[in-house]
Amino acid sequence: TSSFLAIESGTVALGTLKRAEDGADTILRLYETERTATTSRVALHAWGRHVKEDLRPCEVTTLRLPKDAAQQGERTSLLENV
């Protein structure tokens, strides 16, 4: 069996996984927990998506993932405006 979501980094935690306020996109919020720059790989098995993101020490980043998995996700603000 596979999980719904997997994060391949021991220093990154998931803060939010939700639908965007203004559409069908998915919002993914990650934060670095150990004061260390890192590269995180997130697998969203339910949607067949994989995301790779570099985070600085203690950084919180919000990613907007389009519903179409062929489209690249992008960083957005905490308020979800690009």
CSV table of C-alpha atoms in Angstrom, one decimal:
chain,number,residue,atom,x,y,z
A,1,THR,CA,0.0,0.0,0.0
A,2,SER,CA,1.1,3.6,-0.6
A,3,SER,CA,0.4,6.6,1.5
A,4,PHE,CA,-1.7,9.6,0.4
A,5,LEU,CA,1.4,11.9,0.7
A,6,ALA,CA,5.0,11.4,1.4
A,7,ILE,CA,7.8,14.0,2.2
A,8,GLU,CA,11.3,12.9,1.5
A,9,SER,CA,13.2,15.2,3.9
A,10,GLY,CA,13.5,14.8,7.7
A,11,THR,CA,13.6,18.5,8.2
A,12,VAL,CA,10.5,19.6,6.3
A,13,ALA,CA,6.9,19.4,7.6
A,14,LEU,CA,3.6,19.8,5.9
A,15,GLY,CA,1.6,22.8,7.2
A,16,THR,CA,-1.3,22.9,4.8
A,17,LEU,CA,-2.8,20.8,2.0
A,18,LYS,CA,-6.0,22.3,0.7
A,19,ARG,CA,-7.9,23.5,-2.3
A,20,ALA,CA,-7.2,27.0,-3.4
A,21,GLU,CA,-9.7,29.7,-2.3
A,22,ASP,CA,-10.2,30.8,-5.9
A,23,GLY,CA,-10.3,27.6,-7.9
A,24,ALA,CA,-9.5,24.0,-8.4
A,25,ASP,CA,-5.7,24.3,-7.8
A,26,THR,CA,-4.1,22.7,-4.7
A,27,ILE,CA,-2.2,24.7,-2.1
A,28,LEU,CA,0.7,23.0,-0.4
A,29,ARG,CA,2.5,24.8,2.5
A,30,LEU,CA,5.8,23.4,3.7
A,31,TYR,CA,8.1,24.6,6.5
A,32,GLU,CA,11.7,23.7,7.4
A,33,THR,CA,12.0,22.7,11.0
A,34,GLU,CA,15.7,22.2,11.8
A,35,ARG,CA,17.3,25.6,10.8
A,36,THR,CA,19.0,23.9,7.9
A,37,ALA,CA,18.8,24.6,4.1
A,38,THR,CA,17.3,21.5,2.4
A,39,THR,CA,15.7,20.2,-0.7
A,40,SER,CA,12.3,18.6,-0.1
A,41,ARG,CA,10.6,16.1,-2.4
A,42,VAL,CA,6.9,15.7,-1.9
A,43,ALA,CA,4.9,12.8,-3.5
A,44,LEU,CA,1.2,13.3,-3.8
A,45,HIS,CA,0.3,9.8,-4.6
A,46,ALA,CA,-3.4,10.4,-5.0
A,47,TRP,CA,-2.8,12.8,-7.8
A,48,GLY,CA,0.3,11.2,-9.3
A,49,ARG,CA,2.3,14.4,-8.6
A,50,HIS,CA,5.8,14.9,-7.4
A,51,VAL,CA,7.2,18.3,-6.2
A,52,LYS,CA,10.8,19.3,-5.5
A,53,GLU,CA,11.4,22.5,-3.6
A,54,ASP,CA,14.5,24.1,-2.0
A,55,LEU,CA,13.9,25.6,1.4
A,56,ARG,CA,16.2,28.0,3.4
A,57,PRO,CA,16.6,27.5,7.1
A,58,CYS,CA,13.3,28.1,9.0
A,59,GLU,CA,11.5,29.0,5.7
A,60,VAL,CA,7.8,28.6,5.2
A,61,THR,CA,6.8,28.3,1.5
A,62,THR,CA,3.4,28.0,-0.2
A,63,LEU,CA,3.1,26.3,-3.5
A,64,ARG,CA,0.2,26.5,-5.9
A,65,LEU,CA,-0.2,23.3,-7.9
A,66,PRO,CA,-2.6,23.4,-10.9
A,67,LYS,CA,-5.2,20.6,-11.2
A,68,ASP,CA,-3.5,19.6,-14.4
A,69,ALA,CA,-0.5,17.5,-13.3
A,70,ALA,CA,1.3,18.3,-16.6
A,71,GLN,CA,1.6,22.0,-15.5
A,72,GLN,CA,4.3,23.1,-13.2
A,73,GLY,CA,3.5,24.4,-9.7
A,74,GLU,CA,4.7,27.8,-8.5
A,75,ARG,CA,5.4,29.6,-5.3
A,76,THR,CA,2.7,31.9,-4.1
A,77,SER,CA,2.1,34.1,-1.1
A,78,LEU,CA,0.5,32.9,2.2
A,79,LEU,CA,-2.7,34.6,0.9
A,80,GLU,CA,-2.4,32.5,-2.3
A,81,ASN,CA,-1.9,35.5,-4.7
A,82,VAL,CA,0.9,34.7,-7.1
